[in-house]
Amino acid sequence: QVQLVESGGGLVQPGGSLTLSCATSGIIHFIHNGMAWYRQVPGKQRELVAGITSNGITKYVDDVEGRFTISRDSAKKTVTLQMNSLKPEDTAVYFCNVGGVWPWRSPGRYWGQGTQVTVSA
């Protein structure tokens, strides 16, 4: 019943910005769940990009600190990843994930289908 749908990916030039959105459904207590964004490139493990707790505490992987911002809208049950100053190494498929109290500890079992972000001139 839980569904996560990512959107907002695309092709952007280095230094540009993109906003990824994750629309959720079927999460009864969305306000109680941590949420996270992960990314994955071929041949590499899926890695945490950003996480946010139910009360808005955030954590970012070092590479995106200061450039990306994760936020959540409890009324709309959505999670957003604002990505600024994008670099080619940010190129990956980005996934939304439903986490626990501390969503950066480990991923939850629900994932979206992913949205492709390509940073290239």
PDB file of C-alpha atoms in Angstrom:
ATOM      1  CA  GLN A   1       0.000   0.000   0.000  1.00  0.00           C
ATOM      2  CA  VAL A   2       2.914   2.340   0.590  1.00  0.00           C
ATOM      3  CA  GLN A   3       3.861   4.152  -2.580  1.00  0.00           C
ATOM      4  CA  LEU A   4       6.688   6.600  -3.151  1.00  0.00           C
ATOM      5  CA  VAL A   5       7.006   8.487  -6.406  1.00  0.00           C
ATOM      6  CA  GLU A   6      10.035  10.635  -7.123  1.00  0.00           C
ATOM      7  CA  SER A   7      10.023  13.402  -9.672  1.00  0.00           C
ATOM      8  CA  GLY A   8      12.072  16.394 -10.703  1.00  0.00           C
ATOM      9  CA  GLY A   9      15.161  14.741 -12.083  1.00  0.00           C
ATOM     10  CA  GLY A  10      16.675  15.691 -15.378  1.00  0.00           C
ATOM     11  CA  LEU A  11      19.691  17.112 -17.129  1.00  0.00           C
ATOM     12  CA  VAL A  12      21.328  20.162 -15.622  1.00  0.00           C
ATOM     13  CA  GLN A  13      24.596  21.967 -16.193  1.00  0.00           C
ATOM     14  CA  PRO A  14      27.294  22.056 -13.522  1.00  0.00           C
ATOM     15  CA  GLY A  15      26.508  24.771 -11.030  1.00  0.00           C
ATOM     16  CA  GLY A  16      22.827  24.528 -11.729  1.00  0.00           C
ATOM     17  CA  SER A  17      19.960  23.518  -9.495  1.00  0.00           C
ATOM     18  CA  LEU A  18      17.252  20.901  -9.382  1.00  0.00           C
ATOM     19  CA  THR A  19      14.447  20.190  -6.969  1.00  0.00           C
ATOM     20  CA  LEU A  20      13.452  16.593  -6.399  1.00  0.00           C
ATOM     21  CA  SER A  21      10.088  15.747  -4.927  1.00  0.00           C
ATOM     22  CA  CYS A  22       8.805  12.562  -3.366  1.00  0.00           C
ATOM     23  CA  ALA A  23       5.073  12.099  -3.226  1.00  0.00           C
ATOM     24  CA  THR A  24       3.945   9.482  -0.739  1.00  0.00           C
ATOM     25  CA  SER A  25       0.772   7.542  -0.155  1.00  0.00           C
ATOM     26  CA  GLY A  26      -0.230   4.782   2.199  1.00  0.00           C
ATOM     27  CA  ILE A  27       1.939   5.971   5.078  1.00  0.00           C
ATOM     28  CA  ILE A  28      -0.533   6.141   7.919  1.00  0.00           C
ATOM     29  CA  HIS A  29       1.702   8.069  10.292  1.00  0.00           C
ATOM     30  CA  PHE A  30       3.846  10.048   7.906  1.00  0.00           C
ATOM     31  CA  ILE A  31       4.488  12.650  10.577  1.00  0.00           C
ATOM     32  CA  HIS A  32       6.183  10.004  12.737  1.00  0.00           C
ATOM     33  CA  ASN A  33       8.557   8.673  10.089  1.00  0.00           C
ATOM     34  CA  GLY A  34      11.961   9.869   9.182  1.00  0.00           C
ATOM     35  CA  MET A  35      12.483  10.301   5.456  1.00  0.00           C
ATOM     36  CA  ALA A  36      15.587  10.134   3.358  1.00  0.00           C
ATOM     37  CA  TRP A  37      17.041  10.560  -0.081  1.00  0.00           C
ATOM     38  CA  TYR A  38      19.556   8.062  -1.379  1.00  0.00           C
ATOM     39  CA  ARG A  39      21.441   7.922  -4.647  1.00  0.00           C
ATOM     40  CA  GLN A  40      23.096   5.218  -6.656  1.00  0.00           C
ATOM     41  CA  VAL A  41      25.429   5.026  -9.627  1.00  0.00           C
ATOM     42  CA  PRO A  42      26.301   1.879 -11.580  1.00  0.00           C
ATOM     43  CA  GLY A  43      28.797  -0.311  -9.747  1.00  0.00           C
ATOM     44  CA  LYS A  44      28.387   1.525  -6.461  1.00  0.00           C
ATOM     45  CA  GLN A  45      26.323   0.939  -3.354  1.00  0.00           C
ATOM     46  CA  ARG A  46      23.270   3.034  -2.825  1.00  0.00           C
ATOM     47  CA  GLU A  47      24.289   5.786  -0.435  1.00  0.00           C
ATOM     48  CA  LEU A  48      22.479   8.137   1.866  1.00  0.00           C
ATOM     49  CA  VAL A  49      22.359  11.690   0.581  1.00  0.00           C
ATOM     50  CA  ALA A  50      20.152  13.359   3.157  1.00  0.00           C
ATOM     51  CA  GLY A  51      17.793  12.416   5.939  1.00  0.00           C
ATOM     52  CA  ILE A  52      15.216  14.267   7.958  1.00  0.00           C
ATOM     53  CA  THR A  53      13.524  13.230  11.190  1.00  0.00           C
ATOM     54  CA  SER A  54       9.882  13.690  12.043  1.00  0.00           C
ATOM     55  CA  ASN A  55      10.673  16.950  13.797  1.00  0.00           C
ATOM     56  CA  GLY A  56      12.995  18.353  11.174  1.00  0.00           C
ATOM     57  CA  ILE A  57      16.490  17.330  12.246  1.00  0.00           C
ATOM     58  CA  THR A  58      18.583  16.835   9.129  1.00  0.00           C
ATOM     59  CA  LYS A  59      21.781  15.098   8.184  1.00  0.00           C
ATOM     60  CA  TYR A  60      23.720  15.144   4.922  1.00  0.00           C
ATOM     61  CA  VAL A  61      26.529  13.209   3.390  1.00  0.00           C
ATOM     62  CA  ASP A  62      29.686  15.316   3.451  1.00  0.00           C
ATOM     63  CA  ASP A  63      29.793  15.761  -0.306  1.00  0.00           C
ATOM     64  CA  VAL A  64      26.456  17.578  -0.424  1.00  0.00           C
ATOM     65  CA  GLU A  65      26.592  19.495   2.850  1.00  0.00           C
ATOM     66  CA  GLY A  66      25.865  23.137   2.178  1.00  0.00           C
ATOM     67  CA  ARG A  67      24.569  22.459  -1.323  1.00  0.00           C
ATOM     68  CA  PHE A  68      21.525  20.257  -0.767  1.00  0.00           C
ATOM     69  CA  THR A  69      18.552  20.824   1.498  1.00  0.00           C
ATOM     70  CA  ILE A  70      16.025  18.196   2.512  1.00  0.00           C
ATOM     71  CA  SER A  71      12.614  19.240   3.747  1.00  0.00           C
ATOM     72  CA  ARG A  72       9.229  17.719   4.396  1.00  0.00           C
ATOM     73  CA  ASP A  73       5.637  18.839   4.220  1.00  0.00           C
ATOM     74  CA  SER A  74       3.527  16.873   6.671  1.00  0.00           C
ATOM     75  CA  ALA A  75       0.248  18.177   5.287  1.00  0.00           C
ATOM     76  CA  LYS A  76       1.071  17.073   1.743  1.00  0.00           C
ATOM     77  CA  LYS A  77       3.099  14.048   2.868  1.00  0.00           C
ATOM     78  CA  THR A  78       5.920  14.972   0.563  1.00  0.00           C
ATOM     79  CA  VAL A  79       9.681  15.175   0.868  1.00  0.00           C
ATOM     80  CA  THR A  80      11.807  17.537  -1.160  1.00  0.00           C
ATOM     81  CA  LEU A  81      15.495  17.649  -1.978  1.00  0.00           C
ATOM     82  CA  GLN A  82      16.676  21.036  -3.170  1.00  0.00           C
ATOM     83  CA  MET A  83      19.989  20.623  -4.947  1.00  0.00           C
ATOM     84  CA  ASN A  84      22.150  23.634  -5.687  1.00  0.00           C
ATOM     85  CA  SER A  85      25.633  24.052  -7.124  1.00  0.00           C
ATOM     86  CA  LEU A  86      25.360  20.683  -8.780  1.00  0.00           C
ATOM     87  CA  LYS A  87      28.500  18.842  -9.798  1.00  0.00           C
ATOM     88  CA  PRO A  88      29.035  16.079 -12.344  1.00  0.00           C
ATOM     89  CA  GLU A  89      29.717  13.683  -9.472  1.00  0.00           C
ATOM     90  CA  ASP A  90      26.155  14.255  -8.279  1.00  0.00           C
ATOM     91  CA  THR A  91      24.962  12.329 -11.319  1.00  0.00           C
ATOM     92  CA  ALA A  92      22.993   9.345 -10.073  1.00  0.00           C
ATOM     93  CA  VAL A  93      19.566   7.865  -9.691  1.00  0.00           C
ATOM     94  CA  TYR A  94      17.988   9.418  -6.639  1.00  0.00           C
ATOM     95  CA  PHE A  95      15.598   7.414  -4.482  1.00  0.00           C
ATOM     96  CA  CYS A  96      13.150   8.388  -1.796  1.00  0.00           C
ATOM     97  CA  ASN A  97      12.988   6.167   1.279  1.00  0.00           C
ATOM     98  CA  VAL A  98      10.773   5.861   4.333  1.00  0.00           C
ATOM     99  CA  GLY A  99      12.956   5.581   7.412  1.00  0.00           C
ATOM    100  CA  GLY A 100      12.639   5.266  11.138  1.00  0.00           C
ATOM    101  CA  VAL A 101      13.239   7.704  13.934  1.00  0.00           C
ATOM    102  CA  TRP A 102      16.785   8.352  12.701  1.00  0.00           C
ATOM    103  CA  PRO A 103      16.502   7.734   8.967  1.00  0.00           C
ATOM    104  CA  TRP A 104      20.249   7.890   8.328  1.00  0.00           C
ATOM    105  CA  ARG A 105      20.954   4.859  10.481  1.00  0.00           C
ATOM    106  CA  SER A 106      19.637   2.421   7.922  1.00  0.00           C
ATOM    107  CA  PRO A 107      17.136   2.503   5.077  1.00  0.00           C
ATOM    108  CA  GLY A 108      13.549   1.510   5.536  1.00  0.00           C
ATOM    109  CA  ARG A 109      11.961  -1.104   3.328  1.00  0.00           C
ATOM    110  CA  TYR A 110       9.958   1.250   1.127  1.00  0.00           C
ATOM    111  CA  TRP A 111      11.556   2.864  -1.897  1.00  0.00           C
ATOM    112  CA  GLY A 112      10.418   4.901  -4.818  1.00  0.00           C
ATOM    113  CA  GLN A 113      11.290   4.008  -8.392  1.00  0.00           C
ATOM    114  CA  GLY A 114      14.043   6.591  -8.572  1.00  0.00           C
ATOM    115  CA  THR A 115      14.592   9.682 -10.666  1.00  0.00           C
ATOM    116  CA  GLN A 116      17.649  10.256 -12.826  1.00  0.00           C
ATOM    117  CA  VAL A 117      19.793  13.307 -12.198  1.00  0.00           C
ATOM    118  CA  THR A 118      22.456  14.033 -14.781  1.00  0.00           C
ATOM    119  CA  VAL A 119      24.870  16.913 -14.301  1.00  0.00           C
ATOM    120  CA  SER A 120      26.763  17.628 -17.474  1.00  0.00           C
ATOM    121  CA  ALA A 121      27.702  20.476 -19.737  1.00  0.00           C
TER     122      ALA A 121
END
